[in-house]
PDB file of C-alpha atoms in Angstrom:
ATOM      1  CA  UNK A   1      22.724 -84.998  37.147  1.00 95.00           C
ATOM      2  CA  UNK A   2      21.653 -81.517  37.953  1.00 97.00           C
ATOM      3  CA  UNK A   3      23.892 -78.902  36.572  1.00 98.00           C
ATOM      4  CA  UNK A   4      23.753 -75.052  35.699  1.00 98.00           C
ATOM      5  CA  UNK A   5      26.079 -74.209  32.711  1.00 98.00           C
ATOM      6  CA  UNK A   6      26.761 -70.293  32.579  1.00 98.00           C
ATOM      7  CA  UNK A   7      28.144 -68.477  29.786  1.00 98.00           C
ATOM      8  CA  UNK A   8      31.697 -66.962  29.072  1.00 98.00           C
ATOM      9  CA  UNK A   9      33.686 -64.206  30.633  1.00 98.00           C
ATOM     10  CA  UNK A  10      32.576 -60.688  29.046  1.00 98.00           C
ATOM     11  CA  UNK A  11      34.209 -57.486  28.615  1.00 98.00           C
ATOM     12  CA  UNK A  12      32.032 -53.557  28.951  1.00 98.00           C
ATOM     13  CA  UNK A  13      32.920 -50.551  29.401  1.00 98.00           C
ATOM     14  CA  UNK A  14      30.969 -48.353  31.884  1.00 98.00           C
ATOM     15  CA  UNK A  15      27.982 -47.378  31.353  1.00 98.00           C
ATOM     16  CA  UNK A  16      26.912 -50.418  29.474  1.00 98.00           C
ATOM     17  CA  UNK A  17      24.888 -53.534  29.877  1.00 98.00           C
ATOM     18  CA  UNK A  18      25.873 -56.797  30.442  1.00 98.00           C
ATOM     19  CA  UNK A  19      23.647 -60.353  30.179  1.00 98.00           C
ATOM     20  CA  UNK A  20      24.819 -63.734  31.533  1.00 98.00           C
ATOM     21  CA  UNK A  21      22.982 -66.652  31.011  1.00 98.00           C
ATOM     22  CA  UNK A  22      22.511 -69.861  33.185  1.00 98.00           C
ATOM     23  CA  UNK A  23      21.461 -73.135  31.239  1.00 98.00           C
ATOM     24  CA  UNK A  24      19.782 -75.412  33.566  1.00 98.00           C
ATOM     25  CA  UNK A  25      19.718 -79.372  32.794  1.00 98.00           C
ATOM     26  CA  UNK A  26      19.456 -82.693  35.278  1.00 97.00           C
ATOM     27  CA  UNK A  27      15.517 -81.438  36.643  1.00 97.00           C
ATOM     28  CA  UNK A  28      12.363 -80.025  35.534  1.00 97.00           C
ATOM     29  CA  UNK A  29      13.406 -76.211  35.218  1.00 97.00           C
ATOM     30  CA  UNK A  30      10.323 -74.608  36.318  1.00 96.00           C
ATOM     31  CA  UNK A  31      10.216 -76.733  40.126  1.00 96.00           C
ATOM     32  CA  UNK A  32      13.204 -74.858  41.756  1.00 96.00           C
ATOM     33  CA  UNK A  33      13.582 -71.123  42.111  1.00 96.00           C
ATOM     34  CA  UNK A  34      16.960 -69.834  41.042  1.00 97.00           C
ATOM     35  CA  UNK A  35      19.545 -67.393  42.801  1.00 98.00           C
ATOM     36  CA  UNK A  36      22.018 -64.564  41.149  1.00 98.00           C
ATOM     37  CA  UNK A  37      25.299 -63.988  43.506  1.00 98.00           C
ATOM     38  CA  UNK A  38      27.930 -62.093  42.682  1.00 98.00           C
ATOM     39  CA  UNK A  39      31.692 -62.271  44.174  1.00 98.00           C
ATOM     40  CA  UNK A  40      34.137 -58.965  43.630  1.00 98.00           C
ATOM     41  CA  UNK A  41      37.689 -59.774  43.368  1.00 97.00           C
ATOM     42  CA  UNK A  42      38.966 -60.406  46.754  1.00 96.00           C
ATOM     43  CA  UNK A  43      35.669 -59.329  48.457  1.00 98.00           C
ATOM     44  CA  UNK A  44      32.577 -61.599  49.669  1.00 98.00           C
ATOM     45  CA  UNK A  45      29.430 -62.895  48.735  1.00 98.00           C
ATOM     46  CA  UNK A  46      26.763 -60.919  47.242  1.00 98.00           C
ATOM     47  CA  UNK A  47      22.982 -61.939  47.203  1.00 98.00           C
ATOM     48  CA  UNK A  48      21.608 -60.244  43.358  1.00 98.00           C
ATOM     49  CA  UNK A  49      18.131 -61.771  43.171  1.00 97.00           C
ATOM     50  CA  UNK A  50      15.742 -64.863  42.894  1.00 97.00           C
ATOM     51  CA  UNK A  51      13.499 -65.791  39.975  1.00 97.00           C
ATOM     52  CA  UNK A  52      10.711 -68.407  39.865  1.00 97.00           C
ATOM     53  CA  UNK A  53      11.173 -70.072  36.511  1.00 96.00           C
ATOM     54  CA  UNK A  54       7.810 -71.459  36.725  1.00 95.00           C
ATOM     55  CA  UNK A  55       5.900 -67.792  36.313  1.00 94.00           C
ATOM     56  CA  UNK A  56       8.808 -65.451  36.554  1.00 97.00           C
ATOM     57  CA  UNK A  57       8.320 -63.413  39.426  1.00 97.00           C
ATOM     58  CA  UNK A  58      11.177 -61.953  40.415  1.00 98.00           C
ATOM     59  CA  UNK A  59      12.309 -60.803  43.870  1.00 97.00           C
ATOM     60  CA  UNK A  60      16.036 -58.523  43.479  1.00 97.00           C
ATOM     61  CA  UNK A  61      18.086 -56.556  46.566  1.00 96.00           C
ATOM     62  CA  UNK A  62      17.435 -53.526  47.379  1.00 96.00           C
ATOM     63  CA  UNK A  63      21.405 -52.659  45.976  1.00 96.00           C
ATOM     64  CA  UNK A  64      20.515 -53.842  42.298  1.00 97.00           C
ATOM     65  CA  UNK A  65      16.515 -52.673  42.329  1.00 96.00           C
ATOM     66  CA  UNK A  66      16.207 -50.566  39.041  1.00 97.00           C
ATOM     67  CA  UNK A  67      19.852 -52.126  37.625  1.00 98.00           C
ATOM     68  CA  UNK A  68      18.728 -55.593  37.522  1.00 98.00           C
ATOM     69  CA  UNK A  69      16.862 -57.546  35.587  1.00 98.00           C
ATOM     70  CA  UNK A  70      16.129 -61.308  35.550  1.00 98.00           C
ATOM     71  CA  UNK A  71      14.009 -63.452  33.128  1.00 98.00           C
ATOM     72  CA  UNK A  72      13.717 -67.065  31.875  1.00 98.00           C
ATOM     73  CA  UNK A  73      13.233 -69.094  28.739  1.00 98.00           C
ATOM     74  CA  UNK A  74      11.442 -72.024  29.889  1.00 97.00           C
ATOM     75  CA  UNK A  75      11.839 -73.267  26.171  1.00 97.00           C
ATOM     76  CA  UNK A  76      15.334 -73.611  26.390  1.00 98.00           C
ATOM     77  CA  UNK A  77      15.506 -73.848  30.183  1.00 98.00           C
ATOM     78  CA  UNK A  78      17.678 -70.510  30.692  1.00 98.00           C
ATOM     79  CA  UNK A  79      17.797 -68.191  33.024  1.00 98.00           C
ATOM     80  CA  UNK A  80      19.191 -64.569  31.857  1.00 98.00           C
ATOM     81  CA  UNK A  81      20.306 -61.691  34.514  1.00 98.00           C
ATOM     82  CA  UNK A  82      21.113 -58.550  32.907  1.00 98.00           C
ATOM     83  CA  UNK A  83      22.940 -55.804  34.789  1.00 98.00           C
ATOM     84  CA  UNK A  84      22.804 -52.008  33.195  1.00 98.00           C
ATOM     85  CA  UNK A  85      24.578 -48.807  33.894  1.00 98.00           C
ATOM     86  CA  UNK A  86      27.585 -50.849  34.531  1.00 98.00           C
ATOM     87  CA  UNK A  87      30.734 -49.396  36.560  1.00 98.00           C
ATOM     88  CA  UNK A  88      34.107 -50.525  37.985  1.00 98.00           C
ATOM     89  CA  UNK A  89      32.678 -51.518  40.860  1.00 98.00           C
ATOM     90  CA  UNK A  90      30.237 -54.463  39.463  1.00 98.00           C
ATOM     91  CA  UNK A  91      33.997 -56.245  38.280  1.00 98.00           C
ATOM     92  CA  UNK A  92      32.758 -59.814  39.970  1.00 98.00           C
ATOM     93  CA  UNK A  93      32.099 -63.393  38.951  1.00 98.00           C
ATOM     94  CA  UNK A  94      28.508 -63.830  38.818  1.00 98.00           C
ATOM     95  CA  UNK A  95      26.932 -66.842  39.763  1.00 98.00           C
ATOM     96  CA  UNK A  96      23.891 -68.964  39.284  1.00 98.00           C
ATOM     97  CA  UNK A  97      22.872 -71.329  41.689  1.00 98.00           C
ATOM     98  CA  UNK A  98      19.020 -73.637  43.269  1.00 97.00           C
ATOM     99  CA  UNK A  99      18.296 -75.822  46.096  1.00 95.00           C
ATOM    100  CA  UNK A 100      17.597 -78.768  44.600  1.00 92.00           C
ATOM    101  CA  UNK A 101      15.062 -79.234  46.020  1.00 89.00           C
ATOM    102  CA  UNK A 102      11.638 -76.849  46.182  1.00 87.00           C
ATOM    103  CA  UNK A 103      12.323 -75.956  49.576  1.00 89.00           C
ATOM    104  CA  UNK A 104      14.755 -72.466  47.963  1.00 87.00           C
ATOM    105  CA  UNK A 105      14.828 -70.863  51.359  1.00 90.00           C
ATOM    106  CA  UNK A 106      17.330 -73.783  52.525  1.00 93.00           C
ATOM    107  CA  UNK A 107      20.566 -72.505  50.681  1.00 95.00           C
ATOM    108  CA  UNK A 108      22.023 -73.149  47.461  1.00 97.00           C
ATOM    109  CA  UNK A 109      23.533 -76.710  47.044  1.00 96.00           C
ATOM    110  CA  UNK A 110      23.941 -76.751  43.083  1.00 98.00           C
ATOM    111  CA  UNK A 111      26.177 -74.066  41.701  1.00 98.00           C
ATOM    112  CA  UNK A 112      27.201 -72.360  38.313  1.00 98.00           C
ATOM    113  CA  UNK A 113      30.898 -72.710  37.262  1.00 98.00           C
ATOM    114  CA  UNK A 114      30.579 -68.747  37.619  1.00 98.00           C
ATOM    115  CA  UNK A 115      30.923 -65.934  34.786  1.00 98.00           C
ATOM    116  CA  UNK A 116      33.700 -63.073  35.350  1.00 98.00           C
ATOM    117  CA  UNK A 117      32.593 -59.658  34.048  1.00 98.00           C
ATOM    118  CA  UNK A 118      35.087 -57.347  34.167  1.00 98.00           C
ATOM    119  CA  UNK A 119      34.329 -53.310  33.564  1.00 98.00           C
ATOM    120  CA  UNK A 120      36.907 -51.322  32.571  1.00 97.00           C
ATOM    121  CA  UNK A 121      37.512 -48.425  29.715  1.00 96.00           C
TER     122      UNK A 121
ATOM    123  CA  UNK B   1      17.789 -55.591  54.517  1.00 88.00           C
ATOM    124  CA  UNK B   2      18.858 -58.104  56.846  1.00 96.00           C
ATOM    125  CA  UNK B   3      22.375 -57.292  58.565  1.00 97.00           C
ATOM    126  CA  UNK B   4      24.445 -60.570  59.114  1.00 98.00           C
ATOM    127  CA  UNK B   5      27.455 -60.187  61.013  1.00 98.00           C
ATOM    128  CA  UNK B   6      29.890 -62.837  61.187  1.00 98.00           C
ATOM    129  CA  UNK B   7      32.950 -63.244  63.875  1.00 98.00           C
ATOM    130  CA  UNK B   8      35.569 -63.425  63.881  1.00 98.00           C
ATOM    131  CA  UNK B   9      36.707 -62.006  60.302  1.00 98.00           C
ATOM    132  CA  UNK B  10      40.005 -64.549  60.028  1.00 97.00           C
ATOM    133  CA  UNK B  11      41.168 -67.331  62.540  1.00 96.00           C
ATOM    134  CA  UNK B  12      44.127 -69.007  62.215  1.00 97.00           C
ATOM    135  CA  UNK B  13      43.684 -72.841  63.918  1.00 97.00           C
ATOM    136  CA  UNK B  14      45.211 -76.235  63.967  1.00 96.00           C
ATOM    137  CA  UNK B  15      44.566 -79.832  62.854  1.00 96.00           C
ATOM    138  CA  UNK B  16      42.385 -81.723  64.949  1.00 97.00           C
ATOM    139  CA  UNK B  17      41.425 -77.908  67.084  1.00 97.00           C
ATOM    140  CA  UNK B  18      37.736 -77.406  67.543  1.00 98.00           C
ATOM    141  CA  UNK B  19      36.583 -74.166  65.857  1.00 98.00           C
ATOM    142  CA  UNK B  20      33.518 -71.930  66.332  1.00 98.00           C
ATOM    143  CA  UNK B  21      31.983 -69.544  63.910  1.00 98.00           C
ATOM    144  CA  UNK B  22      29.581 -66.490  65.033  1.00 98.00           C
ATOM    145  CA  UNK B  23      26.807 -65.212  62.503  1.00 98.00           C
ATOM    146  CA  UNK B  24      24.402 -62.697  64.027  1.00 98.00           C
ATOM    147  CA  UNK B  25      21.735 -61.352  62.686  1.00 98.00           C
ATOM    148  CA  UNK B  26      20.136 -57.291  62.788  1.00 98.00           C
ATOM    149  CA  UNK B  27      16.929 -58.911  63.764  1.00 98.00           C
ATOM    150  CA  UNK B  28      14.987 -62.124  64.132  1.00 98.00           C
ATOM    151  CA  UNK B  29      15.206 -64.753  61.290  1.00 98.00           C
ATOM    152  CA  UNK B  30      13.810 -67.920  62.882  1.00 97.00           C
ATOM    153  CA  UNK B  31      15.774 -70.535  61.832  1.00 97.00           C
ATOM    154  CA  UNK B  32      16.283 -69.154  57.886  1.00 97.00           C
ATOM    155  CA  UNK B  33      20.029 -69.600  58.688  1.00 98.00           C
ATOM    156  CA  UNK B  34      22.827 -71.429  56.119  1.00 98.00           C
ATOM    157  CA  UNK B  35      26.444 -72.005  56.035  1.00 98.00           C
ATOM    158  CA  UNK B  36      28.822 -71.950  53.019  1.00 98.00           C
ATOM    159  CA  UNK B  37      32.566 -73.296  52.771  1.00 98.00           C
ATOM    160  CA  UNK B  38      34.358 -71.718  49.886  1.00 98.00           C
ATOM    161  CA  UNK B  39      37.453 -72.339  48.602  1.00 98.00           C
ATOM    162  CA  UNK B  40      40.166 -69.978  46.098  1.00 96.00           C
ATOM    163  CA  UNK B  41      38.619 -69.960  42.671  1.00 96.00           C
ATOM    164  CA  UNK B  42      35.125 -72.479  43.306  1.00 97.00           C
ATOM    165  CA  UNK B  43      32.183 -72.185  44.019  1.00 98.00           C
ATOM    166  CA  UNK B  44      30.698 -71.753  47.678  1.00 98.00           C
ATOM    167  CA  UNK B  45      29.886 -75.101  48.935  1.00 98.00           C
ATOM    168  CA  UNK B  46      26.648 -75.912  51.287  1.00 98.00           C
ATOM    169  CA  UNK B  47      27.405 -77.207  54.385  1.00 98.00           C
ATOM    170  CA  UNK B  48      24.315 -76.564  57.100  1.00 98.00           C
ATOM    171  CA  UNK B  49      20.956 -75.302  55.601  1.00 98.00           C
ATOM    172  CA  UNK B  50      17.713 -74.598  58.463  1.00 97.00           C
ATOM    173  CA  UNK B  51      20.362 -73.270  60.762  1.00 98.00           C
ATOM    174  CA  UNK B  52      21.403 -77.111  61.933  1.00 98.00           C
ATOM    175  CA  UNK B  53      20.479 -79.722  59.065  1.00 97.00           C
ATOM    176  CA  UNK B  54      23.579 -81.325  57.725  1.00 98.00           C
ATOM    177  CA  UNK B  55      23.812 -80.892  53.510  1.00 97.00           C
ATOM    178  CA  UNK B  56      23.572 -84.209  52.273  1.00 96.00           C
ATOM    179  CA  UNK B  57      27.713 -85.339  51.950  1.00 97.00           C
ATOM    180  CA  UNK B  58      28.694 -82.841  54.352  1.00 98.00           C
ATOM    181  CA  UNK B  59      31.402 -84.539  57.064  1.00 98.00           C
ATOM    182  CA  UNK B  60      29.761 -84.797  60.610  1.00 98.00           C
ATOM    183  CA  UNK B  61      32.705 -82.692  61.909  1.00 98.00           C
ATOM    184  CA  UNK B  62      30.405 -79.973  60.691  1.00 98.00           C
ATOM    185  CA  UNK B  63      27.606 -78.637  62.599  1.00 98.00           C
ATOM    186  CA  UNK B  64      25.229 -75.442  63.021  1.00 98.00           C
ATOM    187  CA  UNK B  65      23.564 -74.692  65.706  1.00 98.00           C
ATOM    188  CA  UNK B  66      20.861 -71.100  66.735  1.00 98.00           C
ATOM    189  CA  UNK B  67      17.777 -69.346  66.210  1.00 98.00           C
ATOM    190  CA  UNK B  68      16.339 -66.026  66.306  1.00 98.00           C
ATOM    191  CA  UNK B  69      19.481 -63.939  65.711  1.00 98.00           C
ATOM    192  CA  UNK B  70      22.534 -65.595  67.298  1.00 98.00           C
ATOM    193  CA  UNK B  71      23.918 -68.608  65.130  1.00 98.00           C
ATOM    194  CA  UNK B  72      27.265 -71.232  64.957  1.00 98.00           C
ATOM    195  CA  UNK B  73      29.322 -73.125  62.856  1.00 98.00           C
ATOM    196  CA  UNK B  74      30.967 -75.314  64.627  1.00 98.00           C
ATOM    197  CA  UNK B  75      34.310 -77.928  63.221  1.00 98.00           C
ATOM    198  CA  UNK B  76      34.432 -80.221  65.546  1.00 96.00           C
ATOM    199  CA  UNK B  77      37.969 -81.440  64.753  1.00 96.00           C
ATOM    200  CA  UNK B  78      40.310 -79.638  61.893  1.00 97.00           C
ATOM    201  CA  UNK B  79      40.847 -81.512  59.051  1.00 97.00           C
ATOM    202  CA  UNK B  80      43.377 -79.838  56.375  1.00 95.00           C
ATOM    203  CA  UNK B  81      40.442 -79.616  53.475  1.00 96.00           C
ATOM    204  CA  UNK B  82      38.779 -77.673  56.206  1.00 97.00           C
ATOM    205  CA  UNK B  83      41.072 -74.357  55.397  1.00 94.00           C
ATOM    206  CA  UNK B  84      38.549 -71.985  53.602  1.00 98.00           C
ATOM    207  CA  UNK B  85      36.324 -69.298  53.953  1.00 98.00           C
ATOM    208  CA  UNK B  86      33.096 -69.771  55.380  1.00 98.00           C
ATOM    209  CA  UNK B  87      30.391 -67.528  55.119  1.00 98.00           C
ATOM    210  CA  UNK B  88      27.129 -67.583  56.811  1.00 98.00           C
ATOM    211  CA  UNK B  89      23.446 -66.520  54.713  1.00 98.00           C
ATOM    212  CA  UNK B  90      20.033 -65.341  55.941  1.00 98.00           C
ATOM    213  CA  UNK B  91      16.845 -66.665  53.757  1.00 97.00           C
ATOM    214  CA  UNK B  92      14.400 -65.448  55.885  1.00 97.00           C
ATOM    215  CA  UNK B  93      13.287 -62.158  53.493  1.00 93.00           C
ATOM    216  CA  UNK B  94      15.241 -61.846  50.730  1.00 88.00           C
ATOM    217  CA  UNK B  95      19.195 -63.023  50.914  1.00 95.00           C
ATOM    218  CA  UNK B  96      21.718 -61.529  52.564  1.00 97.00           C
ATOM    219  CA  UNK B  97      25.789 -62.888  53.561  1.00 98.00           C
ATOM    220  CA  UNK B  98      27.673 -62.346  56.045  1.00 98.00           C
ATOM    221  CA  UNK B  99      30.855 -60.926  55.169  1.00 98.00           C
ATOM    222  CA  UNK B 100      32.482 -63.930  55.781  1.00 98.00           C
ATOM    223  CA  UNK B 101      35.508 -65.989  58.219  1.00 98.00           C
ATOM    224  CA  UNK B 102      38.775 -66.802  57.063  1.00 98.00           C
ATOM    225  CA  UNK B 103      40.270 -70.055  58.783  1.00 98.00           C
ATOM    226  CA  UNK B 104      44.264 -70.487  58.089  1.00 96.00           C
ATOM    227  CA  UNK B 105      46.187 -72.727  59.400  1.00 89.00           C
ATOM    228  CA  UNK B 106      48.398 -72.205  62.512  1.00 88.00           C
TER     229      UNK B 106
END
């Protein structure tokens, strides 16, 4: 079955960098684009970015342009998003998550089981 | 970027009540509208993708309904899973959330 496996919880003080990783399984990784979204404690839903595993183009919000970076391994199906200059503020599970399907503009029906980054000094 | 606005921000309702949900959008997005359930501590669930196609699984309680900028949710009869937080999602350029709707119960 499709599933996205993301790595563990991580720790950083502010002004580091942080890199979570999304292991995709279940489908051919380079048909269906993949989504970042982040969730601060308490607080909504956060649209990061969207990567096309198949060339790697990426498109990010404006919020995270310069701050954000995503890539892919297509050798080990993995997705990476790496967030610099961190702060208190980017405290937030971060999630992975397609359309299973190739249509990506129609939602996000397969979901990581979410990473929790937590800044603090 | 995209502006969605979701009302209202919490709603408390019964079982079996019929419940709307309001996205709007800051301008046009066609029909690039979804709708999320989320529960405490999971992941956001798709319910309604293309502003009224039912995720596959989804209960037929649930429907969506809009275009251009004015959009619905709409629970058709309460059922106690149905307490969540639902959050509405352009995909029309880029991504952007609304900021969400808390349903309690009454």
């Amino acid at each position: 079955q499709v599933q996205l496996v993301q790595s563990g919880a991580e720790v950083k003080k502010p002004g580091a960098s942080v890199k979570v990783s999304c292991k995709a399984s279940g489908y051919t990784f380079t048909s269906y684009y993949m989504h970042w979204v982040r969730q601060a404690p308490g607080q909504g839903l956060e649209w990061m970015g969207i990567i096309n595993p198949s060339g790697g183009s990426t498109s990010y919000a404006q919020k995270f342009q310069g701050r954000v970076t995503m890539t892919r391994d297509t050798s080990t199906s993995t997705v990476y998003m790496e967030l610099s200059s961190l702060r208190s503020e980017d405290t937030a599970v971060y999630y992975c998550a397609i359309k299973d399907s190739p249509y990506y503009y129609y939602g996000m029906d397969v979901w990581g089981q979410g990473t929790t980054v937590t800044v603090s000094s | 970027d995209i502006q969605m606005t979701q009302s209202p921000s919490s709603l408390s309702a019964s079982v079996g009540d019929r419940v709307t949900i309001t996205c709007r959008a800051s301008q046009s997005i066609s029909s690039y509208l979804n709708w999320y359930q989320q529960k405490p501590g999971k992941a956001p669930k798709l319910l309604i993708y293309a502003a009224s196609s039912l995720q596959s699984g989804v209960p037929s309680r649930f429907s969506g309904s809009g275009s251009g900028t004015d959009f619905t949710l709409t629970i058709s009869s309460l059922q106690p899973e149905d307490f969540a937080t639902y959050y509405c999602q352009q995909s029309y350029t880029r991504n952007t959330f609304g900021q969400g709707t808390k349903l309690e119960i009454k």
